[in-house]
Amino acid sequence: MFIIDPDGHFIEANRSAAASLGYTQDEMKALTLADILRPEIGPELSGRMAAILERGSLAFEATHV
């Protein structure tokens, strides 16, 4: 689990989420969501973030690097 702000910056990441991506929890806080997503997902990110802010939540799958 991780928590991001409306701009996609990580506010918090649990140990399991950070470790599964190869980062420490502190390293995750220095990243943005765009930093861990595959490049082809980048163009979809702003639309997904807007939908989350509008609806309060959004379920989707993404591949991380």
CSV table of N, CA and C in Angstrom, one decimal:
chain,number,residue,atom,x,y,z
A,1,MET,N,0.8,-1.2,0.0
A,1,MET,CA,0.0,0.0,0.0
A,1,MET,C,0.9,1.2,0.0
A,2,PHE,N,0.5,2.2,-0.8
A,2,PHE,CA,1.1,3.5,-0.7
A,2,PHE,C,0.1,4.6,-0.8
A,3,ILE,N,0.5,5.8,-0.3
A,3,ILE,CA,-0.4,6.9,-0.4
A,3,ILE,C,0.3,8.0,-1.2
A,4,ILE,N,-0.4,8.6,-2.1
A,4,ILE,CA,0.2,9.7,-2.9
A,4,ILE,C,-0.7,10.9,-2.8
A,5,ASP,N,0.0,12.1,-3.0
A,5,ASP,CA,-0.8,13.3,-3.0
A,5,ASP,C,-1.4,13.6,-4.4
A,6,PRO,N,-2.2,14.6,-4.6
A,6,PRO,CA,-2.8,14.9,-5.9
A,6,PRO,C,-1.8,15.1,-7.1
A,7,ASP,N,-0.6,15.4,-6.8
A,7,ASP,CA,0.4,15.6,-7.8
A,7,ASP,C,1.2,14.3,-8.1
A,8,GLY,N,0.9,13.2,-7.4
A,8,GLY,CA,1.6,12.0,-7.6
A,8,GLY,C,2.8,11.7,-6.8
A,9,HIS,N,3.1,12.6,-5.8
A,9,HIS,CA,4.2,12.4,-4.9
A,9,HIS,C,3.8,11.4,-3.8
A,10,PHE,N,4.7,10.5,-3.5
A,10,PHE,CA,4.5,9.5,-2.4
A,10,PHE,C,4.5,10.2,-1.1
A,11,ILE,N,3.5,10.1,-0.3
A,11,ILE,CA,3.4,10.6,1.0
A,11,ILE,C,3.9,9.5,2.0
A,12,GLU,N,3.5,8.3,1.7
A,12,GLU,CA,3.8,7.1,2.6
A,12,GLU,C,3.8,5.9,1.7
A,13,ALA,N,4.6,4.9,2.1
A,13,ALA,CA,4.6,3.6,1.4
A,13,ALA,C,4.9,2.6,2.5
A,14,ASN,N,4.1,1.5,2.6
A,14,ASN,CA,4.5,0.5,3.6
A,14,ASN,C,5.7,-0.2,3.1
A,15,ARG,N,6.3,-1.0,4.1
A,15,ARG,CA,7.5,-1.7,3.8
A,15,ARG,C,7.4,-2.7,2.6
A,16,SER,N,6.3,-3.4,2.6
A,16,SER,CA,6.1,-4.4,1.6
A,16,SER,C,6.0,-3.7,0.2
A,17,ALA,N,5.3,-2.6,0.0
A,17,ALA,CA,5.2,-2.0,-1.3
A,17,ALA,C,6.5,-1.4,-1.7
A,18,ALA,N,7.2,-0.8,-0.8
A,18,ALA,CA,8.6,-0.3,-1.1
A,18,ALA,C,9.5,-1.4,-1.6
A,19,ALA,N,9.5,-2.5,-0.8
A,19,ALA,CA,10.4,-3.6,-1.1
A,19,ALA,C,10.1,-4.3,-2.4
A,20,SER,N,8.8,-4.4,-2.7
A,20,SER,CA,8.4,-5.1,-3.9
A,20,SER,C,8.8,-4.3,-5.2
A,21,LEU,N,9.1,-3.0,-5.0
A,21,LEU,CA,9.5,-2.1,-6.1
A,21,LEU,C,11.0,-1.9,-6.0
A,22,GLY,N,11.7,-2.4,-5.0
A,22,GLY,CA,13.1,-2.3,-4.9
A,22,GLY,C,13.6,-1.1,-4.2
A,23,TYR,N,12.8,-0.4,-3.4
A,23,TYR,CA,13.1,0.8,-2.7
A,23,TYR,C,12.9,0.7,-1.2
A,24,THR,N,13.5,1.6,-0.5
A,24,THR,CA,13.2,1.7,0.9
A,24,THR,C,12.0,2.6,1.1
A,25,GLN,N,11.4,2.6,2.2
A,25,GLN,CA,10.3,3.5,2.5
A,25,GLN,C,10.8,5.0,2.3
A,26,ASP,N,12.0,5.3,2.8
A,26,ASP,CA,12.5,6.7,2.6
A,26,ASP,C,12.7,7.0,1.1
A,27,GLU,N,13.2,6.1,0.4
A,27,GLU,CA,13.4,6.3,-1.1
A,27,GLU,C,12.1,6.6,-1.8
A,28,MET,N,11.1,5.9,-1.4
A,28,MET,CA,9.8,6.0,-2.0
A,28,MET,C,9.3,7.4,-1.9
A,29,LYS,N,9.5,8.0,-0.7
A,29,LYS,CA,9.0,9.4,-0.4
A,29,LYS,C,9.7,10.5,-1.3
A,30,ALA,N,10.8,10.1,-2.0
A,30,ALA,CA,11.5,11.0,-2.9
A,30,ALA,C,11.1,10.8,-4.3
A,31,LEU,N,10.2,9.9,-4.6
A,31,LEU,CA,9.7,9.6,-5.9
A,31,LEU,C,8.3,10.1,-6.2
A,32,THR,N,7.9,10.0,-7.4
A,32,THR,CA,6.5,10.3,-7.8
A,32,THR,C,6.0,9.0,-8.4
A,33,LEU,N,4.7,9.0,-8.6
A,33,LEU,CA,4.1,7.8,-9.2
A,33,LEU,C,4.6,7.6,-10.6
A,34,ALA,N,4.8,8.7,-11.3
A,34,ALA,CA,5.4,8.6,-12.7
A,34,ALA,C,6.8,8.0,-12.7
A,35,ASP,N,7.5,8.1,-11.6
A,35,ASP,CA,8.9,7.5,-11.6
A,35,ASP,C,8.8,6.0,-11.6
A,36,ILE,N,7.7,5.4,-11.1
A,36,ILE,CA,7.7,3.9,-11.0
A,36,ILE,C,6.8,3.3,-12.1
A,37,LEU,N,6.1,4.1,-12.9
A,37,LEU,CA,5.3,3.5,-13.9
A,37,LEU,C,6.1,3.3,-15.2
A,38,ARG,N,5.7,2.3,-15.9
A,38,ARG,CA,6.3,2.1,-17.2
A,38,ARG,C,6.0,3.3,-18.1
A,39,PRO,N,6.9,3.7,-19.0
A,39,PRO,CA,6.8,4.9,-19.8
A,39,PRO,C,5.5,4.9,-20.6
A,40,GLU,N,5.0,3.8,-21.1
A,40,GLU,CA,3.8,3.8,-21.9
A,40,GLU,C,2.5,4.2,-21.2
A,41,ILE,N,2.6,4.1,-19.8
A,41,ILE,CA,1.4,4.4,-19.0
A,41,ILE,C,1.4,5.9,-18.7
A,42,GLY,N,2.5,6.6,-18.9
A,42,GLY,CA,2.7,8.0,-18.6
A,42,GLY,C,1.5,8.9,-19.2
A,43,PRO,N,1.2,8.7,-20.5
A,43,PRO,CA,0.1,9.6,-21.0
A,43,PRO,C,-1.2,9.4,-20.4
A,44,GLU,N,-1.4,8.2,-19.7
A,44,GLU,CA,-2.7,7.9,-19.1
A,44,GLU,C,-2.8,8.5,-17.6
A,45,LEU,N,-1.6,8.8,-17.1
A,45,LEU,CA,-1.5,9.1,-15.7
A,45,LEU,C,-2.4,10.4,-15.3
A,46,SER,N,-2.3,11.4,-16.1
A,46,SER,CA,-3.1,12.6,-15.7
A,46,SER,C,-4.6,12.4,-15.7
A,47,GLY,N,-5.1,11.6,-16.6
A,47,GLY,CA,-6.5,11.2,-16.7
A,47,GLY,C,-6.9,10.4,-15.5
A,48,ARG,N,-6.0,9.5,-15.1
A,48,ARG,CA,-6.3,8.6,-14.0
A,48,ARG,C,-6.3,9.4,-12.7
A,49,MET,N,-5.4,10.3,-12.5
A,49,MET,CA,-5.3,11.2,-11.3
A,49,MET,C,-6.6,12.1,-11.3
A,50,ALA,N,-7.0,12.6,-12.4
A,50,ALA,CA,-8.2,13.4,-12.4
A,50,ALA,C,-9.4,12.6,-12.0
A,51,ALA,N,-9.5,11.4,-12.5
A,51,ALA,CA,-10.6,10.5,-12.1
A,51,ALA,C,-10.6,10.2,-10.6
A,52,ILE,N,-9.5,10.0,-10.1
A,52,ILE,CA,-9.4,9.7,-8.7
A,52,ILE,C,-9.9,10.9,-7.8
A,53,LEU,N,-9.4,12.1,-8.2
A,53,LEU,CA,-9.8,13.3,-7.5
A,53,LEU,C,-11.3,13.5,-7.7
A,54,GLU,N,-11.9,13.2,-8.8
A,54,GLU,CA,-13.3,13.4,-9.1
A,54,GLU,C,-14.2,12.4,-8.3
A,55,ARG,N,-13.8,11.2,-8.4
A,55,ARG,CA,-14.6,10.1,-7.9
A,55,ARG,C,-14.3,9.7,-6.5
A,56,GLY,N,-13.0,10.0,-6.0
A,56,GLY,CA,-12.6,9.6,-4.7
A,56,GLY,C,-11.8,8.3,-4.7
A,57,SER,N,-11.9,7.5,-5.8
A,57,SER,CA,-11.1,6.3,-5.9
A,57,SER,C,-11.2,5.8,-7.4
A,58,LEU,N,-10.3,4.9,-7.7
A,58,LEU,CA,-10.3,4.4,-9.1
A,58,LEU,C,-9.5,3.1,-9.0
A,59,ALA,N,-10.0,2.0,-9.6
A,59,ALA,CA,-9.3,0.8,-9.7
A,59,ALA,C,-8.8,0.6,-11.1
A,60,PHE,N,-7.5,0.3,-11.2
A,60,PHE,CA,-6.8,0.0,-12.4
A,60,PHE,C,-5.6,-0.8,-12.2
A,61,GLU,N,-5.1,-1.4,-13.2
A,61,GLU,CA,-3.9,-2.2,-13.1
A,61,GLU,C,-2.8,-1.4,-13.8
A,62,ALA,N,-1.6,-1.5,-13.3
A,62,ALA,CA,-0.4,-0.8,-13.9
A,62,ALA,C,0.8,-1.7,-13.7
A,63,THR,N,1.8,-1.6,-14.6
A,63,THR,CA,3.0,-2.3,-14.5
A,63,THR,C,4.1,-1.3,-14.0
A,64,HIS,N,4.8,-1.7,-13.0
A,64,HIS,CA,5.8,-0.8,-12.4
A,64,HIS,C,7.2,-1.2,-12.9
A,65,VAL,N,8.1,-0.3,-12.9
A,65,VAL,CA,9.5,-0.6,-13.2
A,65,VAL,C,10.3,-0.7,-11.9
